[in-house]
């Protein structure tokens, strides 16, 4: 029958079980109303963390010899098409290297450009044996350039204490290796100070 103690106890217990987070006072307040709306508490979903794909470590890259150029591939003529592509890339980057172009603007773009395929010459060095080395840059690392010369010799030239020059369409640019100790991917985001320097 309506209003019996058993009915009240049942409804109170049912509400308590259905809404475990609700206090007794709140349940009693709900019972004084004509209609009772049962709330639903969905279970919290646990987000699964995405596993990041791990690349090779430096040790694994060395063991796999990923960056080594095979002796039969160490020929200057093979990389001349790469140099032609690089020249076109720089012309597009600098909008044609026109005679009226401002040198510091071109210099700023070259500092951030990809140098793989560029022909460079070591013009100054604290080690005299490096001076005069000319060739196409095959690989650029944080501290060294790997250059293939016309004599089909692969030279590893450190950036530190060396000054490099590169020429394109009559425009000659100098790169101070000591200020260039960055990976190619890092240079594109770095802000270079366009101040002259005489330090090697």
mmCIF file of C-alpha atoms in Angstrom:
data_model
loop_
_atom_site.group_PDB
_atom_site.id
_atom_site.type_symbol
_atom_site.label_atom_id
_atom_site.label_comp_id
_atom_site.label_asym_id
_atom_site.label_seq_id
_atom_site.Cartn_x
_atom_site.Cartn_y
_atom_site.Cartn_z
ATOM 1 C CA UNK A 1 0.000 0.000 0.000
ATOM 2 C CA UNK A 2 1.030 3.575 -0.696
ATOM 3 C CA UNK A 3 2.874 5.257 2.156
ATOM 4 C CA UNK A 4 3.938 2.059 3.840
ATOM 5 C CA UNK A 5 7.335 1.855 5.554
ATOM 6 C CA UNK A 6 8.393 -1.070 3.338
ATOM 7 C CA UNK A 7 7.771 0.963 0.184
ATOM 8 C CA UNK A 8 9.753 3.908 1.574
ATOM 9 C CA UNK A 9 12.635 1.672 2.581
ATOM 10 C CA UNK A 10 12.683 -0.018 -0.824
ATOM 11 C CA UNK A 11 12.634 3.266 -2.748
ATOM 12 C CA UNK A 12 15.342 4.751 -0.510
ATOM 13 C CA UNK A 13 17.567 1.680 -0.921
ATOM 14 C CA UNK A 14 16.935 1.587 -4.673
ATOM 15 C CA UNK A 15 17.872 5.237 -5.078
ATOM 16 C CA UNK A 16 20.959 4.818 -2.912
ATOM 17 C CA UNK A 17 22.128 1.898 -5.050
ATOM 18 C CA UNK A 18 21.315 3.677 -8.319
ATOM 19 C CA UNK A 19 22.937 6.952 -7.297
ATOM 20 C CA UNK A 20 25.815 6.033 -4.984
ATOM 21 C CA UNK A 21 27.370 9.494 -5.127
ATOM 22 C CA UNK A 22 24.251 11.248 -3.846
ATOM 23 C CA UNK A 23 23.943 12.072 -0.143
ATOM 24 C CA UNK A 24 21.051 10.841 2.014
ATOM 25 C CA UNK A 25 19.709 14.388 2.430
ATOM 26 C CA UNK A 26 19.514 14.812 -1.332
ATOM 27 C CA UNK A 27 17.755 11.460 -1.712
ATOM 28 C CA UNK A 28 15.234 12.420 0.964
ATOM 29 C CA UNK A 29 14.668 15.719 -0.854
ATOM 30 C CA UNK A 30 13.965 13.842 -4.071
ATOM 31 C CA UNK A 31 11.464 11.559 -2.309
ATOM 32 C CA UNK A 32 9.329 14.552 -1.332
ATOM 33 C CA UNK A 33 8.716 15.262 -5.006
ATOM 34 C CA UNK A 34 6.127 13.534 -7.145
ATOM 35 C CA UNK A 35 8.545 12.393 -9.852
ATOM 36 C CA UNK A 36 11.974 10.847 -9.396
ATOM 37 C CA UNK A 37 14.502 11.062 -12.251
ATOM 38 C CA UNK A 38 17.205 8.445 -11.955
ATOM 39 C CA UNK A 39 20.658 9.690 -12.974
ATOM 40 C CA UNK A 40 23.097 7.577 -14.874
ATOM 41 C CA UNK A 41 26.810 7.600 -14.075
ATOM 42 C CA UNK A 42 28.744 6.148 -17.002
ATOM 43 C CA UNK A 43 32.069 4.519 -16.331
ATOM 44 C CA UNK A 44 35.076 6.655 -17.124
ATOM 45 C CA UNK A 45 36.902 5.512 -20.210
ATOM 46 C CA UNK A 46 40.589 5.070 -19.762
ATOM 47 C CA UNK A 47 42.416 6.648 -22.664
ATOM 48 C CA UNK A 48 45.041 4.412 -24.105
ATOM 49 C CA UNK A 49 48.325 6.143 -24.707
ATOM 50 C CA UNK A 50 49.558 5.891 -28.244
ATOM 51 C CA UNK A 51 52.900 4.270 -28.519
ATOM 52 C CA UNK A 52 55.423 6.426 -30.318
ATOM 53 C CA UNK A 53 57.307 4.688 -33.043
ATOM 54 C CA UNK A 54 60.930 4.646 -32.046
ATOM 55 C CA UNK A 55 63.558 5.257 -34.691
ATOM 56 C CA UNK A 56 67.029 3.824 -34.789
ATOM 57 C CA UNK A 57 69.514 4.871 -32.143
ATOM 58 C CA UNK A 58 72.849 6.397 -33.174
ATOM 59 C CA UNK A 59 74.561 3.098 -32.382
ATOM 60 C CA UNK A 60 72.104 1.147 -34.562
ATOM 61 C CA UNK A 61 72.584 3.609 -37.431
ATOM 62 C CA UNK A 62 76.344 3.115 -37.235
ATOM 63 C CA UNK A 63 75.982 -0.670 -37.136
ATOM 64 C CA UNK A 64 73.649 -0.622 -40.146
ATOM 65 C CA UNK A 65 76.000 1.823 -41.920
ATOM 66 C CA UNK A 66 73.040 3.940 -43.027
ATOM 67 C CA UNK A 67 75.104 7.049 -43.718
ATOM 68 C CA UNK A 68 78.101 5.405 -45.345
ATOM 69 C CA UNK A 69 78.608 5.886 -49.079
ATOM 70 C CA UNK A 70 79.869 2.780 -50.820
ATOM 71 C CA UNK A 71 83.294 3.111 -52.521
ATOM 72 C CA UNK A 72 81.846 2.347 -55.974
ATOM 73 C CA UNK A 73 79.409 5.253 -55.492
ATOM 74 C CA UNK A 74 82.131 7.740 -54.576
ATOM 75 C CA UNK A 75 82.366 9.342 -58.020
ATOM 76 C CA UNK A 76 82.052 13.056 -58.736
ATOM 77 C CA UNK A 77 80.209 12.546 -62.028
ATOM 78 C CA UNK A 78 77.376 10.661 -60.306
ATOM 79 C CA UNK A 79 76.513 13.712 -58.184
ATOM 80 C CA UNK A 80 76.646 16.403 -60.884
ATOM 81 C CA UNK A 81 72.868 16.039 -61.531
ATOM 82 C CA UNK A 82 72.364 16.618 -57.784
ATOM 83 C CA UNK A 83 74.333 19.855 -58.099
ATOM 84 C CA UNK A 84 72.135 20.981 -61.013
ATOM 85 C CA UNK A 85 69.034 20.313 -58.915
ATOM 86 C CA UNK A 86 70.555 22.294 -56.048
ATOM 87 C CA UNK A 87 71.242 25.280 -58.331
ATOM 88 C CA UNK A 88 67.635 25.299 -59.508
ATOM 89 C CA UNK A 89 66.449 24.991 -55.904
ATOM 90 C CA UNK A 90 68.524 28.041 -54.842
ATOM 91 C CA UNK A 91 67.359 30.084 -57.845
ATOM 92 C CA UNK A 92 63.744 29.356 -56.917
ATOM 93 C CA UNK A 93 64.442 30.097 -53.253
ATOM 94 C CA UNK A 94 66.099 33.443 -54.019
ATOM 95 C CA UNK A 95 63.657 34.362 -56.816
ATOM 96 C CA UNK A 96 66.171 34.103 -59.636
ATOM 97 C CA UNK A 97 69.323 35.655 -58.070
ATOM 98 C CA UNK A 98 68.774 38.884 -59.984
ATOM 99 C CA UNK A 99 71.629 41.447 -60.191
ATOM 100 C CA UNK A 100 69.641 43.978 -58.174
ATOM 101 C CA UNK A 101 68.965 41.499 -55.344
ATOM 102 C CA UNK A 102 70.187 42.591 -51.920
ATOM 103 C CA UNK A 103 73.187 40.454 -50.858
ATOM 104 C CA UNK A 104 72.191 40.218 -47.195
ATOM 105 C CA UNK A 105 68.756 38.852 -48.177
ATOM 106 C CA UNK A 106 70.341 36.134 -50.334
ATOM 107 C CA UNK A 107 72.879 35.400 -47.596
ATOM 108 C CA UNK A 108 70.058 34.994 -45.056
ATOM 109 C CA UNK A 109 68.272 32.478 -47.288
ATOM 110 C CA UNK A 110 71.458 30.544 -48.027
ATOM 111 C CA UNK A 111 72.169 30.177 -44.306
ATOM 112 C CA UNK A 112 68.881 28.307 -43.898
ATOM 113 C CA UNK A 113 68.956 26.472 -47.228
ATOM 114 C CA UNK A 114 69.726 22.808 -47.746
ATOM 115 C CA UNK A 115 73.352 22.540 -48.906
ATOM 116 C CA UNK A 116 73.289 18.939 -50.144
ATOM 117 C CA UNK A 117 74.461 19.247 -53.753
ATOM 118 C CA UNK A 118 76.256 22.585 -53.381
ATOM 119 C CA UNK A 119 79.827 22.970 -54.648
ATOM 120 C CA UNK A 120 81.916 24.507 -51.877
ATOM 121 C CA UNK A 121 85.583 25.433 -51.461
ATOM 122 C CA UNK A 122 87.539 25.667 -48.227
ATOM 123 C CA UNK A 123 89.036 29.170 -48.450
ATOM 124 C CA UNK A 124 90.454 29.554 -44.923
ATOM 125 C CA UNK A 125 91.382 27.070 -42.269
ATOM 126 C CA UNK A 126 93.526 26.749 -39.172
ATOM 127 C CA UNK A 127 94.678 23.465 -40.717
ATOM 128 C CA UNK A 128 96.442 24.334 -44.025
ATOM 129 C CA UNK A 129 95.777 20.881 -45.508
ATOM 130 C CA UNK A 130 92.055 21.681 -45.802
ATOM 131 C CA UNK A 131 92.537 24.905 -47.781
ATOM 132 C CA UNK A 132 91.648 24.478 -51.444
ATOM 133 C CA UNK A 133 89.438 21.414 -51.076
ATOM 134 C CA UNK A 134 86.581 21.813 -53.569
ATOM 135 C CA UNK A 135 83.684 19.493 -54.195
ATOM 136 C CA UNK A 136 80.001 18.696 -53.911
ATOM 137 C CA UNK A 137 78.503 18.388 -50.440
ATOM 138 C CA UNK A 138 77.074 14.884 -50.165
ATOM 139 C CA UNK A 139 76.232 14.876 -46.478
ATOM 140 C CA UNK A 140 75.985 17.527 -43.807
ATOM 141 C CA UNK A 141 76.234 16.629 -40.140
ATOM 142 C CA UNK A 142 76.352 18.815 -37.072
ATOM 143 C CA UNK A 143 80.145 19.095 -37.067
ATOM 144 C CA UNK A 144 81.326 18.022 -40.530
ATOM 145 C CA UNK A 145 80.679 18.172 -44.267
ATOM 146 C CA UNK A 146 81.278 15.127 -46.440
ATOM 147 C CA UNK A 147 82.542 16.407 -49.805
ATOM 148 C CA UNK A 148 83.251 14.510 -53.032
ATOM 149 C CA UNK A 149 86.067 16.098 -55.059
ATOM 150 C CA UNK A 150 86.679 16.039 -58.822
ATOM 151 C CA UNK A 151 89.362 13.447 -58.151
ATOM 152 C CA UNK A 152 86.607 11.104 -56.845
ATOM 153 C CA UNK A 153 87.883 11.342 -53.285
ATOM 154 C CA UNK A 154 85.481 11.599 -50.360
ATOM 155 C CA UNK A 155 86.721 14.203 -47.897
ATOM 156 C CA UNK A 156 85.381 14.695 -44.379
ATOM 157 C CA UNK A 157 85.916 18.372 -43.558
ATOM 158 C CA UNK A 158 85.099 19.720 -40.082
ATOM 159 C CA UNK A 159 83.070 22.913 -39.875
ATOM 160 C CA UNK A 160 84.979 24.222 -36.867
ATOM 161 C CA UNK A 161 87.844 26.608 -37.713
ATOM 162 C CA UNK A 162 87.071 26.510 -41.461
ATOM 163 C CA UNK A 163 85.608 29.078 -43.848
ATOM 164 C CA UNK A 164 83.759 27.788 -46.921
ATOM 165 C CA UNK A 165 82.753 29.646 -50.058
ATOM 166 C CA UNK A 166 80.082 28.756 -52.584
ATOM 167 C CA UNK A 167 79.407 30.468 -55.904
ATOM 168 C CA UNK A 168 76.211 30.557 -57.920
ATOM 169 C CA UNK A 169 75.443 32.797 -60.913
ATOM 170 C CA UNK A 170 78.233 35.186 -59.959
ATOM 171 C CA UNK A 171 77.122 35.500 -56.344
ATOM 172 C CA UNK A 172 79.786 34.305 -53.871
ATOM 173 C CA UNK A 173 78.778 33.523 -50.309
ATOM 174 C CA UNK A 174 81.054 32.695 -47.384
ATOM 175 C CA UNK A 175 80.126 30.323 -44.604
ATOM 176 C CA UNK A 176 81.950 30.495 -41.287
ATOM 177 C CA UNK A 177 81.878 26.885 -40.138
ATOM 178 C CA UNK A 178 82.402 27.758 -36.469
ATOM 179 C CA UNK A 179 79.041 29.589 -36.516
ATOM 180 C CA UNK A 180 77.434 26.786 -38.504
ATOM 181 C CA UNK A 181 77.592 23.915 -36.015
ATOM 182 C CA UNK A 182 74.025 22.741 -36.577
ATOM 183 C CA UNK A 183 72.285 19.910 -38.341
ATOM 184 C CA UNK A 184 70.678 20.781 -41.660
ATOM 185 C CA UNK A 185 67.207 20.277 -40.178
ATOM 186 C CA UNK A 186 67.965 22.654 -37.276
ATOM 187 C CA UNK A 187 69.261 25.513 -39.434
ATOM 188 C CA UNK A 188 65.890 26.209 -41.046
ATOM 189 C CA UNK A 189 64.452 27.281 -37.673
ATOM 190 C CA UNK A 190 67.496 29.159 -36.353
ATOM 191 C CA UNK A 191 67.789 32.928 -36.465
ATOM 192 C CA UNK A 192 71.245 33.950 -37.637
ATOM 193 C CA UNK A 193 72.728 37.320 -36.782
ATOM 194 C CA UNK A 194 73.746 39.012 -40.005
ATOM 195 C CA UNK A 195 76.830 40.611 -38.443
ATOM 196 C CA UNK A 196 80.226 40.262 -40.012
ATOM 197 C CA UNK A 197 82.820 38.175 -38.252
ATOM 198 C CA UNK A 198 86.482 37.484 -38.799
ATOM 199 C CA UNK A 199 86.712 34.497 -36.464
ATOM 200 C CA UNK A 200 87.418 31.112 -37.974
#
